[in-house]
Coordinates of C-alpha atoms in Angstrom, one line a residue:
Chain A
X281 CA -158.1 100.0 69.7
X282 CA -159.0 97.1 72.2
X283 CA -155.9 94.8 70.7
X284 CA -153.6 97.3 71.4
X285 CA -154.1 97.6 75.2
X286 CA -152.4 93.7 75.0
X287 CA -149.9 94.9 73.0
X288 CA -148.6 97.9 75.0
X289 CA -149.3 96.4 78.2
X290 CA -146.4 93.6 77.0
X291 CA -144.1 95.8 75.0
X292 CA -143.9 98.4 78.1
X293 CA -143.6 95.3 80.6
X294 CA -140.4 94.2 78.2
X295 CA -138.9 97.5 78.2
X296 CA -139.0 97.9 82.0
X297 CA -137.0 94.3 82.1
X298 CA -133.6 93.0 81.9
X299 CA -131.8 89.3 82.7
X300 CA -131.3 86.5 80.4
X301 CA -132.9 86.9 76.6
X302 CA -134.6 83.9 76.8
X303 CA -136.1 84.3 80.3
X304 CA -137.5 88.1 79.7
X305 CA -138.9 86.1 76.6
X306 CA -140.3 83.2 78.2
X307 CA -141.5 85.6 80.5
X308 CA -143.4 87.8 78.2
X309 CA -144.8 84.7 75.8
X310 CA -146.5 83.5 79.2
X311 CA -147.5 87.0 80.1
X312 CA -149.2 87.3 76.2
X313 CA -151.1 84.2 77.1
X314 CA -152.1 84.2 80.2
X315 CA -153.9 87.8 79.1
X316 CA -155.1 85.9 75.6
X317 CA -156.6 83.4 77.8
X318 CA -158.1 85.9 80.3
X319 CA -159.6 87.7 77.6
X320 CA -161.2 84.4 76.1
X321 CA -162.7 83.8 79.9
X322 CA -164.5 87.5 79.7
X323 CA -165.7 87.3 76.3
X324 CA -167.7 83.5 77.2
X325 CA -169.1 85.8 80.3
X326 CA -170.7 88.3 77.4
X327 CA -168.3 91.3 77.5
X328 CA -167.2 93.0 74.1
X329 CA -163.7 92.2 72.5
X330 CA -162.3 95.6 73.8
X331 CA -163.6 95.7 76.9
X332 CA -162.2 91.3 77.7
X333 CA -159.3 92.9 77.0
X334 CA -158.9 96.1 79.0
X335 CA -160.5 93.7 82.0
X336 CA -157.7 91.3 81.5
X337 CA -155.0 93.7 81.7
X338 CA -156.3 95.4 84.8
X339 CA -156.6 92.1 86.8
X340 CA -153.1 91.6 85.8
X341 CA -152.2 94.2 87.8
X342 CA -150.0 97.8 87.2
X343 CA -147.3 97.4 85.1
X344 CA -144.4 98.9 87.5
X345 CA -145.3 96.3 89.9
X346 CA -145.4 93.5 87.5
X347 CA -142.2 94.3 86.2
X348 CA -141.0 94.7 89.4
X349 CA -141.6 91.3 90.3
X350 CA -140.8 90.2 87.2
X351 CA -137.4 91.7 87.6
X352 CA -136.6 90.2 90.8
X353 CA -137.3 86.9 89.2
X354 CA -135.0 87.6 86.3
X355 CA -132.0 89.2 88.4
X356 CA -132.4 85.9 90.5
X357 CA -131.8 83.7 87.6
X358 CA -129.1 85.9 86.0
X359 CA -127.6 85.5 89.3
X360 CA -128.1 81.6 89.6
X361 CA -126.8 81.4 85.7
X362 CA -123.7 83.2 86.7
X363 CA -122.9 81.8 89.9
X364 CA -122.9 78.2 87.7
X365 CA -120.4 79.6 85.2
X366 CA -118.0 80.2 88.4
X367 CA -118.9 77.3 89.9
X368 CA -117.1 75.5 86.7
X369 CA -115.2 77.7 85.0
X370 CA -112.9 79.0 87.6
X371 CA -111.5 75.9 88.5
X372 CA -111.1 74.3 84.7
X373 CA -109.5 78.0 83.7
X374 CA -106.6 77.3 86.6
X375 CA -106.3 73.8 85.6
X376 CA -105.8 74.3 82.1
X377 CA -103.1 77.1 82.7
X378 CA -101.3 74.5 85.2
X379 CA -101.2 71.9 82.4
X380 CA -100.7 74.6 79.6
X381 CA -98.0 75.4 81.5
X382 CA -96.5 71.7 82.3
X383 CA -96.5 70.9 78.6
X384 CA -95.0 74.0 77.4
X385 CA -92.6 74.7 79.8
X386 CA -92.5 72.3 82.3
X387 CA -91.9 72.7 85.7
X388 CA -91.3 76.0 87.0
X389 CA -87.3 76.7 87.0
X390 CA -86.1 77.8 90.5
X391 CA -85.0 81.6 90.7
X392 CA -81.1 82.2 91.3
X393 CA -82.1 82.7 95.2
X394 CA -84.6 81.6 97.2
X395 CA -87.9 84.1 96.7
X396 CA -89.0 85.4 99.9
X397 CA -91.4 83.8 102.1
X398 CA -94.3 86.3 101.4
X399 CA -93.7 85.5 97.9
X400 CA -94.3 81.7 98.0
X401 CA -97.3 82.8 100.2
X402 CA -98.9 85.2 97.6
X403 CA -98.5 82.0 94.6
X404 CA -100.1 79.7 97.1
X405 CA -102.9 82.3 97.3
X406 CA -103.1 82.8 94.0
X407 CA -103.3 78.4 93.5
X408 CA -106.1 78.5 95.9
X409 CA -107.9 81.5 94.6
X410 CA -109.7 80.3 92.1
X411 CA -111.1 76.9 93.7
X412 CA -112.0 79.1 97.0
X413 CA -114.3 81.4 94.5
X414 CA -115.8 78.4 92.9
X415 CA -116.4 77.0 96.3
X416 CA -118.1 80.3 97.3
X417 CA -120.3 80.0 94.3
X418 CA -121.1 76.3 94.8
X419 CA -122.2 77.2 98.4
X420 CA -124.5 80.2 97.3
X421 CA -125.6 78.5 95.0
X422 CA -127.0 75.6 97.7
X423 CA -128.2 78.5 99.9
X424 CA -129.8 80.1 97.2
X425 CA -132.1 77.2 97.0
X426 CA -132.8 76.5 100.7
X427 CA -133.7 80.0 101.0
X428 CA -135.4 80.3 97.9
X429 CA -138.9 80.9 99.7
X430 CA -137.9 82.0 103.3
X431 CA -136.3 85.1 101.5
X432 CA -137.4 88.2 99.7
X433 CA -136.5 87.5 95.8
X434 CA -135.1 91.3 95.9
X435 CA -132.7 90.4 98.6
X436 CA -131.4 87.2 97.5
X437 CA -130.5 88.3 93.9
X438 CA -128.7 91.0 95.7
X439 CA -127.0 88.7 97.2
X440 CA -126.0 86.4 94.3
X441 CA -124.7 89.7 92.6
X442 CA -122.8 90.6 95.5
X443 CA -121.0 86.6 95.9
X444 CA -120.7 86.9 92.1
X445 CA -118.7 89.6 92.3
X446 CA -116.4 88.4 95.4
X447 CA -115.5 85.4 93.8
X448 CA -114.5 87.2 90.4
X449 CA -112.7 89.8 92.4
X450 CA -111.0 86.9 94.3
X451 CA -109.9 85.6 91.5
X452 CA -109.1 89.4 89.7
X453 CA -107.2 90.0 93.3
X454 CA -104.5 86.7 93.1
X455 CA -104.1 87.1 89.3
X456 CA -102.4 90.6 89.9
X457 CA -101.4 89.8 93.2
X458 CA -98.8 87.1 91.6
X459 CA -98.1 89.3 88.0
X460 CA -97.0 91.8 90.4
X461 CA -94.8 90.1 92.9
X462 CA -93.7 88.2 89.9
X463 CA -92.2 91.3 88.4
X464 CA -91.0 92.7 91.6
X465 CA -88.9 89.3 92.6
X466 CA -87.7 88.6 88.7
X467 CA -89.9 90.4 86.1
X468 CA -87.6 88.2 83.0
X469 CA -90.1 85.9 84.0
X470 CA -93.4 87.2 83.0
X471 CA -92.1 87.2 79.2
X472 CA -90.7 83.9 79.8
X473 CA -92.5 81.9 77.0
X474 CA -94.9 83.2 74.2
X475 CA -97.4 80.2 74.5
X476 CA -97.3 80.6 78.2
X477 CA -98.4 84.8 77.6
X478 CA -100.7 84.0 75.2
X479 CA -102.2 81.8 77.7
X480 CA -102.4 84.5 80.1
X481 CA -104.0 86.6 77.9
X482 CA -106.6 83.9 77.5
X483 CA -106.9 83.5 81.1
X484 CA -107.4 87.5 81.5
X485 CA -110.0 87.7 78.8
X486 CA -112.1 84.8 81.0
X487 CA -111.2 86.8 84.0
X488 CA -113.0 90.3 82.5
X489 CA -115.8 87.9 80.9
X490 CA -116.8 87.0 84.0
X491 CA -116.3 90.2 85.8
X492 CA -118.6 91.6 83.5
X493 CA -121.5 88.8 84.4
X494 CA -120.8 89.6 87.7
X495 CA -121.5 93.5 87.4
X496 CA -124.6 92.7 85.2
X497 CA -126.2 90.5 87.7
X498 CA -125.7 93.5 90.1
X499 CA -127.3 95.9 87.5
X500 CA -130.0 93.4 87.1
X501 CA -130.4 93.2 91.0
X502 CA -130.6 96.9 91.6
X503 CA -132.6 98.1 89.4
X504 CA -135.6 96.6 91.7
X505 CA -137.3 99.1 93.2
Chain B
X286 CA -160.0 89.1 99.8
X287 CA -157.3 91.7 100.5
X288 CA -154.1 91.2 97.9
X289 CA -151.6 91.9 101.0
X290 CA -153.6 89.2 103.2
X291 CA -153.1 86.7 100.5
X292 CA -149.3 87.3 99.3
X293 CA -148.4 85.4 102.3
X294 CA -150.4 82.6 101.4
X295 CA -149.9 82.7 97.6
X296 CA -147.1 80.0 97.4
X297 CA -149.0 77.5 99.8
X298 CA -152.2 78.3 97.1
X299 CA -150.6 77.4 93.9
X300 CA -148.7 74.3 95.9
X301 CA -152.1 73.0 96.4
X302 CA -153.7 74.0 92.8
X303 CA -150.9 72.1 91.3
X304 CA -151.4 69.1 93.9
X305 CA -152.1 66.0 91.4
X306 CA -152.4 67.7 88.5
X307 CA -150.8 69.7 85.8
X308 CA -151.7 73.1 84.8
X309 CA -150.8 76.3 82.7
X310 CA -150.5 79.5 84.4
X311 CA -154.0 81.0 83.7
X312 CA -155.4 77.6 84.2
X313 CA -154.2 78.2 88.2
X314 CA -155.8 81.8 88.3
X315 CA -158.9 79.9 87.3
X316 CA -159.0 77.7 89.5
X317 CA -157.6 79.5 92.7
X318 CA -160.6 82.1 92.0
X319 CA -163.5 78.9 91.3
X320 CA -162.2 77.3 94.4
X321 CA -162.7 80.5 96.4
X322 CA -165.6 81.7 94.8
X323 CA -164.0 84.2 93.4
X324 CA -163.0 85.8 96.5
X325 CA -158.9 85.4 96.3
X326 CA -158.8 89.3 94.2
X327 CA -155.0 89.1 93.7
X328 CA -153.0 91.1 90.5
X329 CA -153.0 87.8 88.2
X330 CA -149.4 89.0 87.0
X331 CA -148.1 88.0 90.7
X332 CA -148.8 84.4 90.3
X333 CA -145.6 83.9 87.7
X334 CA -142.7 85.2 89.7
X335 CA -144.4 83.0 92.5
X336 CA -144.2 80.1 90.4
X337 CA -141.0 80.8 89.4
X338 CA -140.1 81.2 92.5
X339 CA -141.6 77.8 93.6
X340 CA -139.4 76.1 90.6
X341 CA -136.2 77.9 92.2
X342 CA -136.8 75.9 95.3
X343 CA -137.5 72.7 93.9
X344 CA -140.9 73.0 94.5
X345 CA -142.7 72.5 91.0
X346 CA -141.0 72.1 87.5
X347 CA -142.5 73.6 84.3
X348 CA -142.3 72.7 80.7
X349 CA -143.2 74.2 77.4
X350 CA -145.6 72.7 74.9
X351 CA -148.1 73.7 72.3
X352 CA -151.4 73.3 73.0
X353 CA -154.4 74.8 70.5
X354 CA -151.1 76.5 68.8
X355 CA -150.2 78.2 71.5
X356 CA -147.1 77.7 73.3
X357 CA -148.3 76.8 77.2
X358 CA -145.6 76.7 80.3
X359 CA -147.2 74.2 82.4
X360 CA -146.2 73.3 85.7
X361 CA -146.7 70.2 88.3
X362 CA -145.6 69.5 91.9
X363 CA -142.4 67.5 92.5
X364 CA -141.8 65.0 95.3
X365 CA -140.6 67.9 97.1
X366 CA -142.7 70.1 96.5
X367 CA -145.7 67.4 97.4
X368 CA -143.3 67.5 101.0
X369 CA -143.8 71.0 101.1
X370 CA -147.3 71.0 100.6
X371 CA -148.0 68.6 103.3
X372 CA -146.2 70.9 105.8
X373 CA -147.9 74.1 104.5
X374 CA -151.3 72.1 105.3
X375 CA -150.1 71.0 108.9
X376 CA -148.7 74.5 109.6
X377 CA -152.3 76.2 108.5
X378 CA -154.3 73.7 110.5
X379 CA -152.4 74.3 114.0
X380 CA -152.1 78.4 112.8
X381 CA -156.3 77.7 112.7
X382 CA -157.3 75.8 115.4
X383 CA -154.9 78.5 117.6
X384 CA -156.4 81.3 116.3
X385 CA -160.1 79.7 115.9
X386 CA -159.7 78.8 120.3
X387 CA -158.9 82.6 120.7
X388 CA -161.2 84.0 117.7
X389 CA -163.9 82.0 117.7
X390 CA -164.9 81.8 121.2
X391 CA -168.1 84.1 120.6
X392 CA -166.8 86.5 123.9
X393 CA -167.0 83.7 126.7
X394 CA -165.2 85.8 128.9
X395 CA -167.8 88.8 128.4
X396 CA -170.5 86.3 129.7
X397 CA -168.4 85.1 132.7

């Protein structure tokens, strides 16, 4: 039936896509349009109902390829929406440990000796970490836009997958780089205060939330053909 | 009009559709193809990801609305993408007249 060729023509483009919920709908309700309007145009030029239709999804084009681009569009976006989260989150996550940690146990008590030199080099590291990840993110995301039309969409949410996934593995990298010298030097620390674990637990949970962006932004990037 | 000639070209095409006015997305198919006499053949389904694409870079912004009950995404220039426009139409016209001195020279050098 002529109705249907709309219908499976969106319902297969849908199943071929993945990004943001709203954007593969927004995607889709302009898709359904634009071949509702199309069909309109062929039917005032005296075709029948079926046939509008079947003409309008043709000069749509093949669905592989529509989805295709269509995907690279999405996976761009996912990547943009992501690389924002970092941009913000990273750096008010860190902040709001350092204060957690100010007002629940104040400054940080010296050890009984002074911890060796590649110790204090890992914590600064680790204090850096997260502001050089959001700084990453900030710049992609600025590149991203100047290169928005010089570069193949495919490519650049490729890209913004792969910075994605630096900066959370930045982050990921200090966060065990400091439990684990932490435990070497003095591991009585690391169960120091119960707030303070708790707010490491928080701080993890973030950590894995936004590693798991990351990855799907890569999913969404690769499965372009 | 070959589709690979015009992918190019396609973002420069819906810049100038969009140039002083504001249009839905099967409103620009339509008037690409009346403006070229129906000669610009392209899958319709590639102008959206270009128009996203030009809303990525700033170039045009797009809003939602109903209009006859149907929800429409509609899209107009920005300032820059007005900027951008102006350049595409300076690129094309020293990309013409190059080409157009070579191309278009009816074989001079056969007859000399």
């Amino acid at each position: 039936m002529g109705t249907d060729v709309i219908d499976r023509y969106v319902t297969d483009l849908g199943a071929r896509l993945q990004g943001s919920k709203k954007q593969v709908r927004d995607l889709l309700t302009e898709t359904r349009d634009s071949l509702e309007d199309a069909t309109e145009a062929h039917l005032h030029r005296g075709l029948s109902e079926d046939e509008a239709r079947r003409r309008a999804v043709e000069e749509f084009g093949p669905v592989r390829e529509i989805a295709n681009e269509y995907q690279a569009e999405l996976a761009v976006a996912y990547g943009t929406r992501t690389l924002i989260w970092l941009a913000i989150v990273l750096p008010l996550m860190h902040m709001a440990w350092e204060y957690g940690r100010m007002l629940l146990i104040g400054p940080w008590q010296d050890f009984g000796a002074m911890p060796p030199s590649w110790y204090l080099f890992i914590a600064k590291a680790n204090d850096l970490a997260s502001g050089v990840a959001s700084g990453i993110a900030l710049v992609a995301l600025v590149l991203g836009r100047i290169l928005a039309r010089k570069y193949d969409t495919k490519l650049l949410a490729k890209l913004a997958a792969s910075v994605a996934i630096l900066a959370v593995g930045v982050v990921l990298l200090g966060n065990v780089a400091i439990i684990a010298a932490t435990a070497h030097v003095d591991v009585s620390r690391l169960m120091q205060s119960l707030p303070m674990t708790i707010a490491s637990l928080i701080t993890w949970t973030v950590i894995i939330r936004l590693g798991l962006l990351a990855r799907r932004c890569l999913s969404c990037a690769t499965i372009v053909a | 009009m070959k589709p690979d000639a015009l992918r190019g070209h396609l973002d420069a095409l819906l810049l100038a559709t969009l140039d002083g006015r504001q249009l839905h997305g099967y409103a620009i198919i339509e008037a690409l193809q009346q403006v070229s006499g129906g000669a610009l053949d392209l899958p319709t389904g590639t102008v959206y990801p270009a128009l996203r694409r030009l809303e990525r870079a700033g170039h045009v912004i797009s809003d939602w609305s109903t209009v006859g009950g149907r929800k429409r995404r509609t899209y107009r220039l920005t300032q820059a993408g007005q900027k951008a426009l102006h350049a595409e139409r300076s690129a094309w016209r020293e990309f013409t007249t190059v080409i157009d001195g070579v191309l278009g020279g009816g074989g001079k050098w056969a007859q000399t």
